[in-house]
Coordinates of C-alpha atoms in Angstrom, one line a residue:
X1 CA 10.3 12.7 3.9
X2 CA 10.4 9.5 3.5
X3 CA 13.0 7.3 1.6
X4 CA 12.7 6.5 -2.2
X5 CA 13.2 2.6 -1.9
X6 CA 11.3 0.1 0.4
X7 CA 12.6 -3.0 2.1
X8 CA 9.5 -4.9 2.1
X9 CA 9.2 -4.3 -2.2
X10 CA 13.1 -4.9 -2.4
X11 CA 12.1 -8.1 0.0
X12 CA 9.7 -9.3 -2.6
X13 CA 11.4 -8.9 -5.7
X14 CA 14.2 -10.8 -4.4
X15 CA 12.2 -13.4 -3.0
X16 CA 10.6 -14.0 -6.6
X17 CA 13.7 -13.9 -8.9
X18 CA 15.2 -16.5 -6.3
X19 CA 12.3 -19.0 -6.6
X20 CA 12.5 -17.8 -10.3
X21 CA 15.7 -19.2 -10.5
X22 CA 15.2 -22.4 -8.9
X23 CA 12.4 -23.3 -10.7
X24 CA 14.6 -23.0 -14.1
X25 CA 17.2 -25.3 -12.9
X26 CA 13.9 -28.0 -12.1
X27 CA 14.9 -27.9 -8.4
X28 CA 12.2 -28.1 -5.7
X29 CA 13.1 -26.6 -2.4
X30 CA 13.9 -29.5 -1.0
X31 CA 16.9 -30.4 -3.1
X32 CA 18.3 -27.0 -3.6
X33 CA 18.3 -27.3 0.7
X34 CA 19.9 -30.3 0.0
X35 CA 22.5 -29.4 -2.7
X36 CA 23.5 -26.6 0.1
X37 CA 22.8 -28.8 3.2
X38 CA 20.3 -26.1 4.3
X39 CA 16.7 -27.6 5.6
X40 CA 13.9 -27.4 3.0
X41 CA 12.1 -24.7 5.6
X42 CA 15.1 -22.3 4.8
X43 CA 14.4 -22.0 0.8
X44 CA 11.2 -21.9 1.8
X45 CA 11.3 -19.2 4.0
X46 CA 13.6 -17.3 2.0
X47 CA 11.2 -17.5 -0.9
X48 CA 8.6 -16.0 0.9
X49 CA 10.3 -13.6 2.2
X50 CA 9.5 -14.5 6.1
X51 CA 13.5 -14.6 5.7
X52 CA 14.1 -10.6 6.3
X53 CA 17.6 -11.3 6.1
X54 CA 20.0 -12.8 3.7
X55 CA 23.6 -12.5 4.6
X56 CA 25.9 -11.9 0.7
X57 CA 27.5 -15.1 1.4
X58 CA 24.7 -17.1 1.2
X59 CA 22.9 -15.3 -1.7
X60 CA 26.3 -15.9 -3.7
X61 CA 25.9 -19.8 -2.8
X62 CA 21.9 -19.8 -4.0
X63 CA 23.0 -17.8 -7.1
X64 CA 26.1 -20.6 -7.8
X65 CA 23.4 -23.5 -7.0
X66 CA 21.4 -21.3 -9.5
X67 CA 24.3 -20.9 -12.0
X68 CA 23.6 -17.3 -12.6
X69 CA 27.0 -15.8 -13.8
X70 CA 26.2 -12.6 -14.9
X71 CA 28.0 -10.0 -12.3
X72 CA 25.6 -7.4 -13.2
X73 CA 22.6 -9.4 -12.5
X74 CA 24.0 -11.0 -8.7
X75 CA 25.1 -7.1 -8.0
X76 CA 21.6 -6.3 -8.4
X77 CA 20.5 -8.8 -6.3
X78 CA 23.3 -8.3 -3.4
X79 CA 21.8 -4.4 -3.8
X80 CA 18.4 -5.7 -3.2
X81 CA 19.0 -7.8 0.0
X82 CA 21.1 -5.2 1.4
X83 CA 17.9 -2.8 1.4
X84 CA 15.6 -5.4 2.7
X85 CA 17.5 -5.7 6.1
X86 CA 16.8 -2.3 6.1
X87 CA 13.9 -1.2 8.5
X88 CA 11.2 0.5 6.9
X89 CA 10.3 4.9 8.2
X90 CA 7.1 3.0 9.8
X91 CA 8.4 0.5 12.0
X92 CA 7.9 2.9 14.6
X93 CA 4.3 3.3 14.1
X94 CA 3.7 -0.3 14.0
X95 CA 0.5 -0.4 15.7
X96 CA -1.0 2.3 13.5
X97 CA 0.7 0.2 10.4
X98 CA 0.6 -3.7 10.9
X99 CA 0.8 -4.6 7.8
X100 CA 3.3 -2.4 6.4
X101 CA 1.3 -0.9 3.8
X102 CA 3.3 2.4 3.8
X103 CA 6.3 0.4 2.8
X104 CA 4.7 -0.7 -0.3
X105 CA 3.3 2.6 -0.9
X106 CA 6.5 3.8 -1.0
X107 CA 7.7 2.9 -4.1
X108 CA 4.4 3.3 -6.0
X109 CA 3.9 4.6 -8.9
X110 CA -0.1 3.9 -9.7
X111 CA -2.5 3.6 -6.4
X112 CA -6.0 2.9 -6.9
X113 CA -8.1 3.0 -3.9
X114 CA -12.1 2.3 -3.4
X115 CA -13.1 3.6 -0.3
X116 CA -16.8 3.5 0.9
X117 CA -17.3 4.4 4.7
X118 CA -14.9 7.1 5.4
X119 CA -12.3 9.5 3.0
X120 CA -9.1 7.2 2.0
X121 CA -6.3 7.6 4.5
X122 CA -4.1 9.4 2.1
X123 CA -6.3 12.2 1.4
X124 CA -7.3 13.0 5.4
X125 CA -7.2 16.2 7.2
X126 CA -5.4 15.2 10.5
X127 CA -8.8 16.4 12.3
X128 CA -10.8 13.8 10.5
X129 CA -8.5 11.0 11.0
X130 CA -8.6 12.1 14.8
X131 CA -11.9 11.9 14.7
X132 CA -11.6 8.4 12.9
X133 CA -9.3 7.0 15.4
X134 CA -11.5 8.1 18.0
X135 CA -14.7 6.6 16.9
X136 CA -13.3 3.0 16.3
X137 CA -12.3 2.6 20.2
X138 CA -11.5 4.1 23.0
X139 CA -8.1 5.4 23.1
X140 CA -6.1 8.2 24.9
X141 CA -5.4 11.3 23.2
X142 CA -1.3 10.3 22.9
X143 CA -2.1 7.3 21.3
X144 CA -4.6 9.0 18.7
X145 CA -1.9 12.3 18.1
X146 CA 0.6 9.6 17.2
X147 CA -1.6 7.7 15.0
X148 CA -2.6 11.3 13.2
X149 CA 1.5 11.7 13.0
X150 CA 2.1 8.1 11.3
X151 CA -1.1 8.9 8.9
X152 CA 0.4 12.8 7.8
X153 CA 3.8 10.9 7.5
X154 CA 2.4 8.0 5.0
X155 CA 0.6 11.1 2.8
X156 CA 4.6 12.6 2.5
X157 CA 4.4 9.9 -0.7
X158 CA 2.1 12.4 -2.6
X159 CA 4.6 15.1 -2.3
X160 CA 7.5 13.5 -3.8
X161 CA 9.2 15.0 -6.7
X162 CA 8.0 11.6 -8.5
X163 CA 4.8 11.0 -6.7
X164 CA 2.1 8.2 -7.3
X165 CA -0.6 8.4 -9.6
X166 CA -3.8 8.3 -7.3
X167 CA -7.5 7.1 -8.3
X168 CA -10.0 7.3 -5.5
X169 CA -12.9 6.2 -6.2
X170 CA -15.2 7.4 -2.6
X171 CA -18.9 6.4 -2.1
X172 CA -21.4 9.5 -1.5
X173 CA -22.3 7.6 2.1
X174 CA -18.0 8.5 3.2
X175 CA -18.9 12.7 1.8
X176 CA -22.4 12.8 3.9
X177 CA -21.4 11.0 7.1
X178 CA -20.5 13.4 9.5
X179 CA -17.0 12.8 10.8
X180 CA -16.4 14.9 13.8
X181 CA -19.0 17.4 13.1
X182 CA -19.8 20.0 10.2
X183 CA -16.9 21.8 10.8
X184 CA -14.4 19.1 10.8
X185 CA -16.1 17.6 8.0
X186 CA -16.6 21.2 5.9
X187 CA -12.7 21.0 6.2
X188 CA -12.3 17.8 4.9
X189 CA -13.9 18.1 2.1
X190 CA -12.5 21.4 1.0
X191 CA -9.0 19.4 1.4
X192 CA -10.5 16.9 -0.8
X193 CA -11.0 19.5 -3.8
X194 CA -8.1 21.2 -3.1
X195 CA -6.0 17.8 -3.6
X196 CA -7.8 16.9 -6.8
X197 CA -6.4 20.2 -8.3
X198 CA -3.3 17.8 -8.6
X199 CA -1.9 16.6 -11.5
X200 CA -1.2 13.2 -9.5
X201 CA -4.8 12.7 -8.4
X202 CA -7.7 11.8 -9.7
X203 CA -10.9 11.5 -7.5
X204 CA -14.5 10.1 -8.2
X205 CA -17.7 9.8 -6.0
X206 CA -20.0 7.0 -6.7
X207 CA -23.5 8.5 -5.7
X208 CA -26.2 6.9 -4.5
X209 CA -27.9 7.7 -7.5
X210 CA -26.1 5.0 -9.0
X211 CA -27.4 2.2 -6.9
X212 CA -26.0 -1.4 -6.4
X213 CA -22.6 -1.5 -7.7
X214 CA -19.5 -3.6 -8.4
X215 CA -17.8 -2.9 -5.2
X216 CA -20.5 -3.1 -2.3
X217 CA -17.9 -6.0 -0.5
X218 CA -16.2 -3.3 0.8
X219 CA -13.2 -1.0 0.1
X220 CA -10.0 -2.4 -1.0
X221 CA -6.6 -0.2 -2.8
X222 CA -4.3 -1.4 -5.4
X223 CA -1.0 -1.0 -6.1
X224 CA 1.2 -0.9 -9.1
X225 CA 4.8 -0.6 -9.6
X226 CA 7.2 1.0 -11.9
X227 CA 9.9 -2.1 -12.1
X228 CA 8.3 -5.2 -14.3
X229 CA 10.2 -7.5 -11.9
X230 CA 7.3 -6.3 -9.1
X231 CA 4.0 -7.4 -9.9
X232 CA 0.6 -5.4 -8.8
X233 CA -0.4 -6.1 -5.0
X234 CA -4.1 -6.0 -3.7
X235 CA -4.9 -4.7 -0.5
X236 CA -7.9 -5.6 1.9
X237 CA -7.7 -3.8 5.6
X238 CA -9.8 -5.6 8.0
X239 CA -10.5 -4.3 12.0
X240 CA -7.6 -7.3 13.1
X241 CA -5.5 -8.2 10.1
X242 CA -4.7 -6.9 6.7
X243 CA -4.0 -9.0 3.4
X244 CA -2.2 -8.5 0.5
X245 CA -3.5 -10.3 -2.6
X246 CA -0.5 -11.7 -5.5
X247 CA -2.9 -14.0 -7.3
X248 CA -2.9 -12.6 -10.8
X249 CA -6.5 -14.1 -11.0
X250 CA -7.6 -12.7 -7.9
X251 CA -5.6 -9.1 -8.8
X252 CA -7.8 -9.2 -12.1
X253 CA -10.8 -9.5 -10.5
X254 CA -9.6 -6.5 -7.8
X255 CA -8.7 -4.4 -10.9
X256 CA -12.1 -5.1 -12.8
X257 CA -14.1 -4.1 -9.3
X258 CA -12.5 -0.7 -9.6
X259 CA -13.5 -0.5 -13.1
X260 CA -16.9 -1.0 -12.8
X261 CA -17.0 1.3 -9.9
X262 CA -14.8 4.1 -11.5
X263 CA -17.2 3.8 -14.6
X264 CA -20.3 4.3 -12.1
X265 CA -18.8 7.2 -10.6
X266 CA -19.7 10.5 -11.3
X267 CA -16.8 12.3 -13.7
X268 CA -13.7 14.4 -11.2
X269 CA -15.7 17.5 -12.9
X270 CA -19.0 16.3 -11.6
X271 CA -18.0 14.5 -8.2
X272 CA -16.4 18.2 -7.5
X273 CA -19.7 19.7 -8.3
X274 CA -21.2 16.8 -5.7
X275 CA -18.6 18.0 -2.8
X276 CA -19.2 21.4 -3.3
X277 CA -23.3 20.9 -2.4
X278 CA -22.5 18.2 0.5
X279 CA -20.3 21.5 1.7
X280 CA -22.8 24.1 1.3
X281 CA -25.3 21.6 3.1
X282 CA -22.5 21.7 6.1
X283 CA -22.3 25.6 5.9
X284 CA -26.3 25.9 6.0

């Protein structure tokens, strides 16, 4: 299982409150460098958290700069650049993982995720995202079993005593595809009805009864956490990079996509009724 906190999050919200901090005192980056004979690229880089590590004795002279006295507040802070050094359970799937997304995931509490070619990652059967792997390049059958491992780990979120709260919103086209073969894919779905027996998650097909709707750029997730002092993240997976998306503007506009799309989508009652006849088709 994995662990309850993650470095990159802690990263992040220590990152923010710094700059946070700054700002109040009217100092740009380059004077605060300055005031602590630091170059301006080091502020910078700490605020953007390219800096994974902050040793305590240079925190305590930011938060000095900063004049922030309260002991319970710098604690807080020491605490949270502690766990950033900290190397997140997927580093060692980094190639199946380049963004990090898992780390994120980890301290979760809402996921929303529009998916629109294939089943989301964290409700796959390890066959389909075998199959998956396979079909995006050629790879040998190590590489794939220990992308399969790093996928089953990243689901271990959903079985946490405090799990996320999961909205997937899937397309019809990612039920009818055949991924692997009827079998494979009969399996797949049944795992898909089985998992939105849980109280945690919620699923929705968009069918293509619905026609043109406001997600057809392509799938996307979003993520929402349970401490105010971490704002939402937008995620966008692409075949070479991945991006994370702070802009509140940019976030609103993510948020009002799955709207629309969840509002297009057939109801968890009715898109169960839709995987049971794409399964019977498979069984025929």
């Amino acid at each position: 299982m994995q662990r309850s906190h993650s470095p990159s999050v802690r990263r992040r919200r220590l990152s923010v409150q710094l700059r946070r901090y700054r700002e109040q005192q009217g100092l740009t980056a380059a004077k605060a460098g300055a005031a602590l004979g630091w170059p301006q690229q080091k502020i910078s880089k700490i605020e953007s958290g390219e800096q994974k590590r902050l040793p305590p004795d240079e925190l305590d002279l930011l938060l000095d700069l900063y004049e922030v006295v309260d002991a319970g507040e710098r604690e807080a802070l020491q605490e949270c650049a502690r766990l950033a050094k900290e190397r997140g359970w997927w580093s060692k799937y980094r190639n199946a993982f380049p963004g990090g997304l898992p780390d994120f995931e980890a301290e979760a509490s809402v996921i929303k995720t529009f998916e629109g070619q294939v089943v989301p990652g964290l409700l796959q059967t390890p066959e389909y995202a075998a199959e998956v792997f396979r079909a995006y390049r050629i790879r040998q059958d190590e590489e794939i079993e220990r992308l399969v491992e790093a996928r089953m780990q990243r689901q271990a979120i959903l079985n946490k005593v405090d799990p996320p709260y999961l909205t997937a919103v899937i397309d019809e086209a990612a039920l009818r595809r055949r991924v692997g073969g009827p079998d494979v894919m009969a399996t797949q779905l049944r795992h898909l009805k089985h998992t939105a027996s849980r109280h945690n998650i919620d699923i929705y097909v968009l069918p293509f009864a619905a026609g043109a709707h406001a997600a057809t750029t392509g799938s996307f997730m979003i993520l929402d956490f349970p401490d105010p002092m971490d704002a939402s993240l937008g995620y966008v997976e692409t075949p070479t990079s991945s991006l994370y998306i702070e802009d509140e503007g940019e976030l609103r506009e993510f948020n009002s996509m799955m709207g629309r799309a969840q509002s297009a989508a057939l109801s968890p009652a009715g898109s169960l009724s839709l995987i049971d006849k794409v399964i019977e088709s498979l069984e025929e």
